Amino acid sequence: MSYLVMARKWRPKNFEEMVGQEHIAKTLRNAIESKRIAHAYLFTGTRGVGKTTSARILAKALNCKNGPTPTPCEKCENCVAVNQGGSMDVLEIDGASNNGVDSIRDLREQVKYAPMQGTYKIYIIDEVHMLSKAAFNALLKTLEEPPPHVVFIFATTEVGKVPHTILSRVQRFDFRRISEASIRERLEFICGKEGVAPQVEALEAIARKADGSMRDALSLFDRVVAFTGKELTLDATRKVLGIPEDRLYGDLLKNLMSHDTAGCFSTLEEVYHQGLEVSEFLAGFGEYLRDALFSRQQGITPAMLGMGEARFRDLRTLALDLQDGDLLRFAKITSELLSGLKTAPHPRLWIELGLARMAALDRVVTLSQLLGQEAPTPHTVHAQPTSVAVPAPEIKKKSPEPVLTPVKSDEADGLETDHLQRQTPREEASGIKIDELTSRWPELVESYAEQKPLTSGTLRQSRLVIRDEDENLTVEVVFSAPAHCELFLADKDGKRDLKNFLTGKLESDVRFALAFSADEKKSESPEFFPESETLDDIIRREPIVKTLLDLFDGRVVHGPR
């Protein structure tokens, strides 16, 4: 008897053996038990996940002599015929080679006839998305109302190409990609049956290479066993399947971390010397960066990443010297290199330039580290020949915090109230006496304007009056117009800030009340700018006028408001 490959020998024969598709197996079993058998099914998913195998198991369950039953006996002539592919009632059709409308017309004629041995006549159409538009349209009526003894089972890897008119007439089942852990467990089971002693790391490498496909995993396993015999080792697996060693990925990452461009080129040379596919190496390095990124995160376990404890510890140790941003940038450039490799006129030069670009990147530094508010992580102490030193920013000393002291003040309405006055620490004594405030008022206004430029403009239209009545000292700000007074008093903090400013300018602490009033005599027909003033006088008194003239290309208009 000729040799039967692993993919066929260990193909699942019942719903219990369907690996990674337990949700579909349970649904189909329950449907058969409750006699809720649909007239059409659609199995969709990537390659090698069990679509056609599940269709055969379903056909066997429906036509078993003991059925329909979710547990076919595997012994009756109908079960044996389905397993051997010779059942007259189960017809498998290749949608790629029978995609014309004539093939569908022939199928419509055949469905009229009753099954020969089983309960149902079952049509399994593989790669159904390959049917032409005319063929799909010819199938619609039969698919919607087939004879009671007919069941259609469609399988496809590209469900997006199946018309919605077909999708609405079938029960759809989405097959998942099989996890690496499930593939590894299945391979361990097969090794026990075949008498093969495997290394766990070798099975992990095969499962990772299979990329979610059980059929691919069994084919790869078959190749490795043919080379190694009964001892399945990691080195032999890598040699047969062309899988680069993790050491190469680790060396490349360390060279990138240390900005060692020559070391990166040396690693790439070793890849070529070993005869490895450079695209395979780049794809593996991308997965290595992904594993390194996730191994850094809290709560991630080796089982979640589908790897062993030793590899997980090595990745975590290596990744501790990196930031997430470093790994993400390396992974992005690696993905760009891999996608551009197919069209690059000089593939090796394309990869070397990409590695040099990654090696030249400065390491990621957080903003708090840059400002000196956080201790640098270990990765910041490595030499960075291509980076430019960033000087530490100058940290200005904070001004002393204001002190809350109780004082008395007279507000504009004349009411005397006790409140907590917010005082800033006194500046150095300027030598201004209380009776000098009146003469030096214009000078003080310009000094105050540096601190409060928005509300100090109205003070330029005022004068100062000092009154001493019954040993109560009052400093009164008299505005030239009521509008100026109202505008200044509209700032709720303006009165307090002005008093603090004046208190800080006096020679010694003096208690006084601050009042505000308007000169009623000048309130009639006020002018923005008197006729006697020149433009230079106006700009000197109101610097903002110069800014407005330059900004809007304007001119000064004299006259009443």
Coordinates of C-alpha atoms in Angstrom, one line a residue:
M1 CA 0.0 0.0 0.0
S2 CA 1.3 3.5 -0.9
Y3 CA 2.3 5.9 1.9
L4 CA -0.5 8.1 3.1
V5 CA 0.7 11.7 4.0
M6 CA 0.1 13.0 7.5
A7 CA -2.5 15.6 6.3
R8 CA -4.7 12.8 5.0
K9 CA -3.9 10.2 7.6
W10 CA -4.8 12.4 10.5
R11 CA -7.7 14.2 9.0
P12 CA -10.6 14.5 11.5
K13 CA -13.3 11.8 11.0
N14 CA -15.9 13.1 13.4
F15 CA -17.0 16.3 15.1
E16 CA -15.0 15.5 18.3
E17 CA -11.7 15.6 16.3
M18 CA -12.3 19.1 14.8
V19 CA -9.5 21.1 16.4
G20 CA -10.1 24.8 16.9
Q21 CA -13.6 24.8 15.5
E22 CA -15.5 23.6 18.5
H23 CA -18.2 26.3 18.1
I24 CA -19.1 24.9 14.6
A25 CA -18.9 21.3 15.7
K26 CA -21.3 21.9 18.6
T27 CA -23.8 23.8 16.4
L28 CA -23.9 21.1 13.7
R29 CA -24.3 18.3 16.3
N30 CA -27.2 20.1 18.0
A31 CA -28.8 20.8 14.6
I32 CA -28.7 17.1 13.7
E33 CA -30.0 16.0 17.1
S34 CA -32.9 18.4 16.9
K35 CA -33.7 17.5 13.3
R36 CA -33.1 21.2 12.2
I37 CA -31.1 20.3 9.1
A38 CA -30.8 23.2 6.7
H39 CA -30.9 22.8 2.9
A40 CA -27.8 24.8 2.3
Y41 CA -24.6 25.6 4.3
L42 CA -21.7 27.9 3.6
F43 CA -18.3 27.2 5.2
T44 CA -15.9 30.1 5.0
G45 CA -12.4 30.7 6.4
T46 CA -8.7 30.7 5.5
R47 CA -6.9 27.7 4.0
G48 CA -6.4 24.5 6.0
V49 CA -8.8 25.2 8.9
G50 CA -11.2 22.3 8.1
K51 CA -13.9 23.5 5.8
T52 CA -14.0 20.6 3.3
T53 CA -13.3 18.1 6.1
S54 CA -16.2 19.4 8.1
A55 CA -18.4 19.2 5.0
R56 CA -17.5 15.5 4.7
I57 CA -18.1 14.8 8.4
L58 CA -21.6 16.5 8.0
A59 CA -22.3 14.4 4.9
K60 CA -21.3 11.2 6.8
A61 CA -23.5 12.2 9.8
L62 CA -26.5 12.7 7.5
N63 CA -26.2 9.5 5.5
C64 CA -25.0 7.1 8.2
K65 CA -27.2 4.0 8.4
N66 CA -27.8 4.9 12.1
G67 CA -28.6 8.5 11.2
P68 CA -28.9 11.2 10.7
T69 CA -26.7 11.1 13.8
P70 CA -24.0 13.4 15.3
T71 CA -21.9 10.4 15.9
P72 CA -21.5 8.3 12.7
C73 CA -20.6 4.7 13.2
E74 CA -17.6 4.7 10.7
K75 CA -18.4 1.1 9.9
C76 CA -21.5 1.1 7.7
E77 CA -21.1 1.1 3.9
N78 CA -22.2 4.7 3.7
C79 CA -19.6 6.0 6.2
V80 CA -16.9 3.9 4.6
A81 CA -17.8 5.2 1.1
V82 CA -17.6 8.9 2.3
N83 CA -14.3 8.3 4.0
Q84 CA -12.9 6.7 0.8
G85 CA -14.4 9.4 -1.4
G86 CA -16.6 6.9 -3.4
S87 CA -20.1 7.6 -2.2
M88 CA -22.7 7.9 -5.0
D89 CA -24.8 10.2 -2.8
V90 CA -22.0 12.7 -1.8
L91 CA -20.7 14.6 -4.9
E92 CA -17.7 16.9 -4.5
I93 CA -17.5 19.6 -7.2
D94 CA -14.5 21.9 -7.8
G95 CA -15.9 25.4 -8.3
A96 CA -12.8 26.6 -10.1
S97 CA -13.0 24.0 -13.0
N98 CA -16.8 23.8 -13.1
N99 CA -17.6 27.5 -12.9
G100 CA -19.7 27.9 -16.1
V101 CA -23.5 28.1 -16.4
D102 CA -23.6 24.8 -18.3
S103 CA -22.2 22.9 -15.2
I104 CA -24.9 24.4 -13.0
R105 CA -27.6 23.4 -15.5
D106 CA -26.4 19.9 -15.3
L107 CA -26.5 20.0 -11.5
R108 CA -30.1 21.3 -11.6
E109 CA -31.1 18.3 -13.7
Q110 CA -29.3 15.8 -11.3
V111 CA -30.9 17.1 -8.1
K112 CA -34.3 15.8 -9.2
Y113 CA -33.2 12.2 -8.7
A114 CA -33.4 10.6 -5.3
P115 CA -30.3 9.3 -3.4
M116 CA -29.2 5.8 -4.1
Q117 CA -28.2 4.5 -0.7
G118 CA -28.3 7.3 1.9
T119 CA -31.0 9.6 3.2
Y120 CA -29.7 12.7 1.4
K121 CA -28.1 13.6 -1.8
I122 CA -25.3 16.0 -0.8
Y123 CA -23.4 18.4 -3.1
I124 CA -20.1 19.8 -1.8
I125 CA -19.0 22.7 -4.0
D126 CA -15.4 23.8 -3.1
E127 CA -14.2 27.3 -3.8
V128 CA -17.7 28.3 -4.7
H129 CA -16.6 32.0 -5.2
M130 CA -15.0 30.9 -8.5
L131 CA -18.5 30.4 -10.1
S132 CA -19.4 32.9 -12.7
K133 CA -22.2 35.5 -12.3
A134 CA -24.4 33.6 -14.7
A135 CA -23.7 30.3 -12.9
F136 CA -24.7 31.9 -9.5
N137 CA -27.9 33.2 -11.1
A138 CA -28.7 29.8 -12.5
L139 CA -28.3 28.3 -9.1
L140 CA -30.6 30.7 -7.2
K141 CA -34.0 29.1 -7.7
T142 CA -32.7 25.6 -7.0
L143 CA -30.8 26.8 -4.0
E144 CA -33.8 28.5 -2.5
E145 CA -36.3 25.6 -3.0
P146 CA -34.3 22.4 -3.5
P147 CA -36.0 19.0 -3.3
P148 CA -36.3 17.7 0.3
H149 CA -33.6 15.1 -0.2
V150 CA -30.9 17.5 -1.3
V151 CA -28.4 19.4 0.9
F152 CA -25.8 21.9 -0.5
I153 CA -22.5 22.6 1.3
F154 CA -20.4 25.4 -0.1
A155 CA -16.8 26.1 0.9
T156 CA -14.8 29.3 0.1
T157 CA -11.8 31.2 1.2
E158 CA -13.1 34.5 -0.2
V159 CA -16.6 35.0 1.0
G160 CA -16.5 38.6 -0.2
K161 CA -16.8 37.4 -3.8
V162 CA -20.0 35.4 -3.1
P163 CA -23.1 37.4 -4.1
H164 CA -25.5 38.5 -1.4
T165 CA -28.3 36.7 -3.2
I166 CA -26.5 33.4 -2.4
L167 CA -25.5 34.4 1.2
S168 CA -29.1 35.2 2.0
R169 CA -30.2 31.6 1.1
V170 CA -27.6 29.6 3.1
Q171 CA -26.5 29.1 6.7
R172 CA -23.1 30.7 7.1
F173 CA -20.3 29.3 9.4
D174 CA -17.1 31.2 9.8
F175 CA -14.0 29.0 10.5
R176 CA -11.4 30.5 12.7
R177 CA -7.6 30.4 12.3
I178 CA -6.3 27.7 14.6
S179 CA -4.2 28.9 17.5
E180 CA -0.6 27.9 17.8
A181 CA -1.3 26.2 21.1
S182 CA -4.0 24.1 19.6
I183 CA -1.8 23.1 16.7
R184 CA 1.1 22.2 19.1
E185 CA -1.2 20.0 21.2
R186 CA -2.5 18.2 18.1
L187 CA 1.1 17.6 16.9
E188 CA 2.0 16.3 20.3
F189 CA -0.9 13.8 20.1
I190 CA 0.2 12.7 16.6
C191 CA 3.8 12.3 17.8
G192 CA 2.6 10.0 20.6
K193 CA 0.7 7.8 18.0
E194 CA 3.6 7.8 15.5
G195 CA 6.3 7.1 18.1
V196 CA 8.2 10.4 17.5
A197 CA 10.0 12.0 20.4
P198 CA 9.8 15.8 19.8
Q199 CA 11.3 18.9 21.4
V200 CA 8.6 21.3 22.5
E201 CA 10.4 24.2 20.8
A202 CA 10.4 22.3 17.5
L203 CA 6.6 21.8 17.6
E204 CA 6.3 25.5 18.5
A205 CA 8.3 26.4 15.5
I206 CA 6.1 24.3 13.2
A207 CA 3.0 25.8 14.7
R208 CA 4.3 29.3 14.2
K209 CA 5.3 28.5 10.6
A210 CA 1.8 27.0 9.8
D211 CA 0.2 30.4 10.5
G212 CA -3.2 29.1 11.7
S213 CA -3.5 26.2 9.2
M214 CA -3.7 22.7 10.5
R215 CA -3.1 21.2 7.0
D216 CA 0.0 23.3 6.6
A217 CA 1.2 22.2 10.1
L218 CA 0.8 18.5 9.2
S219 CA 2.6 18.9 5.9
L220 CA 5.5 20.7 7.6
F221 CA 5.5 18.1 10.3
D222 CA 5.7 15.3 7.6
R223 CA 8.7 17.0 6.0
V224 CA 10.6 17.3 9.3
V225 CA 9.9 13.7 10.4
A226 CA 11.1 12.5 7.0
F227 CA 14.4 14.2 7.7
T228 CA 14.9 13.5 11.4
G229 CA 13.2 10.2 11.9
K230 CA 12.0 9.5 15.4
E231 CA 14.0 12.4 17.0
L232 CA 12.3 15.8 16.3
T233 CA 14.8 18.5 17.3
L234 CA 14.6 22.3 17.0
D235 CA 17.9 22.6 15.0
A236 CA 16.7 20.0 12.4
T237 CA 13.3 21.7 12.2
R238 CA 14.9 25.1 11.4
K239 CA 17.2 23.6 8.9
V240 CA 14.5 21.7 7.0
L241 CA 11.9 24.5 7.0
G242 CA 14.4 27.4 6.6
I243 CA 13.4 29.1 9.8
P244 CA 16.1 31.6 11.1
E245 CA 17.4 31.2 14.6
D246 CA 16.2 33.5 17.3
R247 CA 19.8 34.3 17.9
L248 CA 19.9 36.1 14.6
Y249 CA 16.9 38.2 15.6
G250 CA 18.4 38.9 19.0
D251 CA 21.7 40.0 17.5
L252 CA 20.0 42.3 15.0
L253 CA 17.9 43.9 17.7
K254 CA 20.9 44.5 19.9
N255 CA 22.9 46.0 17.1
L256 CA 20.0 48.4 16.3
M257 CA 19.8 49.3 20.0
S258 CA 23.5 50.2 20.1
H259 CA 23.4 52.0 16.7
D260 CA 25.9 49.4 15.3
T261 CA 25.3 49.6 11.6
A262 CA 28.3 47.4 10.8
G263 CA 26.9 44.7 13.2
C264 CA 23.5 44.9 11.4
F265 CA 25.3 44.3 8.0
S266 CA 27.2 41.4 9.6
T267 CA 23.9 39.8 10.8
L268 CA 22.4 40.2 7.3
E269 CA 25.5 38.6 5.8
E270 CA 25.1 35.6 8.0
V271 CA 21.5 35.2 6.9
Y272 CA 22.6 35.1 3.2
H273 CA 25.5 32.7 4.1
Q274 CA 23.0 30.2 5.7
G275 CA 20.9 30.3 2.5
L276 CA 17.9 31.6 4.3
E277 CA 15.1 33.5 2.4
V278 CA 15.6 37.1 3.3
S279 CA 11.8 37.7 3.2
E280 CA 11.4 34.9 5.7
F281 CA 14.0 36.5 7.9
L282 CA 12.2 39.9 7.8
A283 CA 8.8 38.4 8.5
G284 CA 10.3 36.5 11.4
F285 CA 12.0 39.6 12.7
G286 CA 8.7 41.4 12.6
E287 CA 7.1 38.6 14.7
Y288 CA 10.1 38.8 17.1
L289 CA 9.5 42.5 17.6
R290 CA 5.9 41.8 18.2
D291 CA 6.7 39.2 20.8
A292 CA 9.2 41.5 22.5
L293 CA 6.7 44.3 22.6
F294 CA 4.0 42.1 24.3
S295 CA 6.4 40.4 26.6
R296 CA 7.0 43.8 28.2
Q297 CA 3.4 44.3 29.1
Q298 CA 2.0 43.5 32.5
G299 CA -0.3 40.5 32.7
I300 CA 1.0 38.9 29.5
T301 CA 1.9 35.2 30.0
P302 CA 3.8 32.8 27.7
A303 CA 0.6 30.8 27.0
M304 CA -1.0 34.0 25.6
L305 CA 1.8 34.4 23.1
G306 CA 2.0 30.7 22.3
M307 CA 5.6 30.3 23.4
G308 CA 7.7 28.5 26.0
E309 CA 8.9 29.9 29.3
A310 CA 12.5 30.1 28.2
R311 CA 11.9 32.1 25.1
F312 CA 9.5 34.4 27.0
R313 CA 12.1 35.1 29.7
D314 CA 14.8 35.9 27.0
L315 CA 12.4 38.3 25.2
R316 CA 11.4 40.1 28.4
T317 CA 15.0 40.5 29.5
L318 CA 16.0 41.9 26.2
A319 CA 13.0 44.2 25.9
L320 CA 13.6 45.8 29.4
D321 CA 16.3 48.0 27.8
L322 CA 13.8 49.4 25.2
Q323 CA 10.8 51.6 25.1
D324 CA 7.5 50.6 23.4
G325 CA 8.1 53.4 21.0
D326 CA 11.5 51.9 19.9
L327 CA 9.9 48.6 19.1
L328 CA 7.0 50.1 17.3
R329 CA 9.3 52.2 15.1
F330 CA 11.5 49.2 14.3
A331 CA 8.4 47.1 13.5
K332 CA 6.9 49.8 11.2
I333 CA 10.2 50.1 9.1
T334 CA 10.5 46.3 9.0
S335 CA 7.0 46.0 7.6
E336 CA 7.8 48.7 5.0
L337 CA 10.9 46.8 4.0
L338 CA 9.0 43.5 3.6
S339 CA 6.3 45.1 1.5
G340 CA 8.7 46.9 -0.8
L341 CA 11.0 43.9 -1.2
K342 CA 8.8 42.4 -4.0
T343 CA 9.3 45.4 -6.3
A344 CA 12.8 46.5 -5.2
P345 CA 15.3 46.4 -8.2
H346 CA 18.1 45.6 -5.7
P347 CA 16.7 43.6 -2.8
R348 CA 19.8 43.4 -0.7
L349 CA 20.6 47.1 -1.1
W350 CA 17.0 47.9 -0.2
I351 CA 17.3 45.9 3.1
E352 CA 20.7 47.2 4.0
L353 CA 19.5 50.8 3.6
G354 CA 16.5 50.0 5.8
L355 CA 18.7 48.5 8.5
A356 CA 21.0 51.5 8.4
R357 CA 18.0 53.8 8.8
M358 CA 16.8 51.9 11.9
A359 CA 20.3 51.9 13.4
A360 CA 20.5 55.7 13.0
L361 CA 17.3 56.4 14.9
D362 CA 17.7 58.1 18.2
R363 CA 16.1 56.3 21.1
V364 CA 12.7 57.3 22.4
V365 CA 12.7 59.6 25.4
T366 CA 9.6 60.6 27.3
L367 CA 8.8 64.2 27.8
S368 CA 9.2 64.0 31.6
Q369 CA 12.7 62.6 31.1
L370 CA 13.6 65.4 28.8
L371 CA 12.5 68.0 31.3
G372 CA 14.5 66.3 34.0
Q373 CA 11.5 65.3 36.1
E374 CA 12.0 61.6 35.8
A375 CA 15.1 59.5 36.3
P376 CA 16.4 58.1 32.9
T377 CA 15.7 54.5 32.2
P378 CA 18.6 52.1 31.6
H379 CA 18.4 52.5 27.8
T380 CA 19.3 56.2 28.0
V381 CA 22.9 55.4 29.1
H382 CA 23.9 53.6 25.9
A383 CA 26.2 55.4 23.5
Q384 CA 24.3 57.2 20.8
P385 CA 26.9 58.2 18.2
T386 CA 24.3 59.5 15.7
S387 CA 22.2 61.4 18.2
V388 CA 22.6 65.1 19.1
A389 CA 22.9 66.0 22.8
V390 CA 19.9 68.0 24.0
P391 CA 20.8 70.5 26.6
A392 CA 18.7 70.4 29.8
P393 CA 16.1 73.2 29.8
E394 CA 16.7 76.0 32.1
I395 CA 14.3 75.7 35.1
K396 CA 13.2 79.1 36.3
K397 CA 12.9 79.6 40.0
K398 CA 9.4 80.0 41.2
S399 CA 8.4 83.2 42.8
P400 CA 7.5 83.1 46.4
E401 CA 3.9 82.0 47.1
P402 CA 1.5 84.9 47.9
V403 CA 0.6 85.3 51.6
L404 CA -2.9 85.9 52.9
T405 CA -3.1 88.7 55.4
P406 CA -6.1 90.4 56.8
V407 CA -6.4 94.1 55.8
K408 CA -9.2 96.7 55.5
S409 CA -10.1 98.4 52.2
D410 CA -12.7 100.8 51.0
E411 CA -14.4 99.7 47.8
A412 CA -15.7 102.2 45.2
D413 CA -19.1 102.1 46.9
G414 CA -17.6 103.5 50.1
L415 CA -18.3 100.4 52.3
E416 CA -15.6 99.3 54.6
T417 CA -15.1 95.5 54.7
D418 CA -12.7 93.1 56.3
H419 CA -11.4 90.4 54.0
L420 CA -8.3 88.4 53.3
Q421 CA -6.1 90.5 51.0
R422 CA -3.8 88.5 48.7
Q423 CA -0.4 90.1 49.0
T424 CA 2.7 89.3 47.1
P425 CA 6.0 89.6 48.9
R426 CA 7.3 93.2 49.0
E427 CA 9.8 94.1 46.4
E428 CA 12.9 96.0 47.4
A429 CA 12.0 99.4 48.7
S430 CA 11.8 101.9 45.9
G431 CA 12.0 104.9 48.2
I432 CA 8.5 106.3 47.2
K433 CA 6.8 108.1 50.0
I434 CA 3.1 108.3 50.2
D435 CA 3.0 112.0 49.3
E436 CA 5.1 111.3 46.2
L437 CA 2.5 109.0 44.6
T438 CA 0.7 111.9 43.0
S439 CA 3.7 113.3 41.1
R440 CA 5.0 109.9 40.1
W441 CA 1.6 108.5 39.1
P442 CA 2.4 108.4 35.3
E443 CA 5.6 106.6 36.0
L444 CA 3.8 104.1 38.2
V445 CA 1.1 103.5 35.6
E446 CA 3.7 102.6 33.0
S447 CA 5.4 100.2 35.4
Y448 CA 2.0 98.7 36.3
A449 CA 1.3 98.3 32.6
E450 CA 4.1 95.7 32.3
Q451 CA 2.3 93.5 34.8
K452 CA -1.3 94.1 33.6
P453 CA -1.2 95.3 30.0
L454 CA -4.9 94.6 29.4
T455 CA -6.5 96.6 32.2
S456 CA -3.8 99.3 32.7
G457 CA -4.8 101.3 29.6
T458 CA -7.6 103.1 31.3
L459 CA -5.3 104.2 34.2
R460 CA -3.4 106.4 31.7
Q461 CA -6.6 108.5 31.5
S462 CA -6.6 109.1 35.3
R463 CA -4.9 111.1 38.1
L464 CA -4.2 110.4 41.7
V465 CA -5.6 112.3 44.7
I466 CA -4.5 111.7 48.3
R467 CA -6.8 112.6 51.2
D468 CA -6.0 112.4 54.9
E469 CA -9.3 112.8 56.9
D470 CA -9.5 111.9 60.6
E471 CA -6.3 109.9 60.4
N472 CA -7.8 107.7 57.6
L473 CA -5.6 107.9 54.5
T474 CA -7.4 107.5 51.2
V475 CA -5.8 107.2 47.8
E476 CA -8.4 108.0 45.1
V477 CA -7.9 107.2 41.4
V478 CA -9.9 109.9 39.4
F479 CA -10.6 108.9 35.8
S480 CA -11.1 111.4 33.1
A481 CA -14.4 109.9 32.1
P482 CA -17.0 107.6 33.7
A483 CA -16.5 105.1 30.9
H484 CA -12.9 104.6 31.8
C485 CA -13.8 104.1 35.5
E486 CA -16.5 101.5 34.5
L487 CA -14.1 99.7 32.3
F488 CA -11.5 99.4 35.0
L489 CA -13.9 98.3 37.7
A490 CA -15.3 95.6 35.3
D491 CA -12.2 93.6 36.1
K492 CA -13.0 92.0 39.5
D493 CA -9.4 91.6 40.4
G494 CA -8.2 95.0 39.1
K495 CA -8.8 96.9 42.3
R496 CA -7.0 94.3 44.4
D497 CA -4.0 94.0 42.0
L498 CA -3.6 97.8 41.9
K499 CA -3.6 98.1 45.6
N500 CA -1.0 95.3 46.0
F501 CA 1.1 97.1 43.4
L502 CA 1.0 100.4 45.2
T503 CA 1.7 98.8 48.5
G504 CA 4.8 97.2 47.1
K505 CA 6.1 100.5 45.8
L506 CA 5.9 102.4 49.0
E507 CA 8.9 103.0 51.2
S508 CA 7.3 101.4 54.2
D509 CA 4.0 99.6 55.2
V510 CA 1.2 102.2 55.1
R511 CA -2.4 101.4 55.6
F512 CA -4.6 103.2 53.2
A513 CA -8.0 102.8 51.4
L514 CA -8.2 102.8 47.7
A515 CA -11.1 104.6 46.0
F516 CA -12.2 105.2 42.4
S517 CA -14.2 108.0 40.9
A518 CA -14.7 109.8 37.5
D519 CA -14.2 113.5 36.6
E520 CA -17.7 114.6 35.8
K521 CA -16.5 117.9 34.3
K522 CA -14.7 116.0 31.5
S523 CA -17.5 113.5 30.9
E524 CA -19.3 115.6 28.3
S525 CA -18.3 115.0 24.7
P526 CA -15.0 113.2 25.4
E527 CA -12.7 112.7 22.6
F528 CA -10.6 109.7 21.7
F529 CA -7.7 111.8 20.7
P530 CA -7.7 115.7 21.2
E531 CA -6.9 117.8 18.2
S532 CA -3.9 119.3 19.9
E533 CA -2.1 116.0 20.1
T534 CA 0.2 114.8 17.4
L535 CA 0.4 111.2 16.2
D536 CA 3.7 110.7 18.1
D537 CA 2.1 112.0 21.3
I538 CA -0.8 109.5 20.8
I539 CA 1.5 106.6 20.2
R540 CA 3.7 107.6 23.2
R541 CA 0.6 107.7 25.4
E542 CA -1.2 104.6 23.8
P543 CA 1.5 102.2 22.4
I544 CA -1.3 99.9 21.2
V545 CA -2.2 102.4 18.6
K546 CA 1.1 101.8 16.8
T547 CA 0.4 98.1 16.8
L548 CA -3.1 98.6 15.3
L549 CA -1.9 101.0 12.7
D550 CA 0.8 98.5 11.5
L551 CA -1.6 95.5 11.6
F552 CA -4.5 97.1 9.7
D553 CA -2.7 99.7 7.7
G554 CA -4.9 102.4 9.4
R555 CA -4.8 106.1 10.2
V556 CA -5.8 108.2 13.2
V557 CA -9.1 110.2 12.9
H558 CA -9.4 113.2 15.2
G559 CA -12.8 114.3 16.5
P560 CA -15.5 113.6 19.1
R561 CA -16.6 110.1 19.8

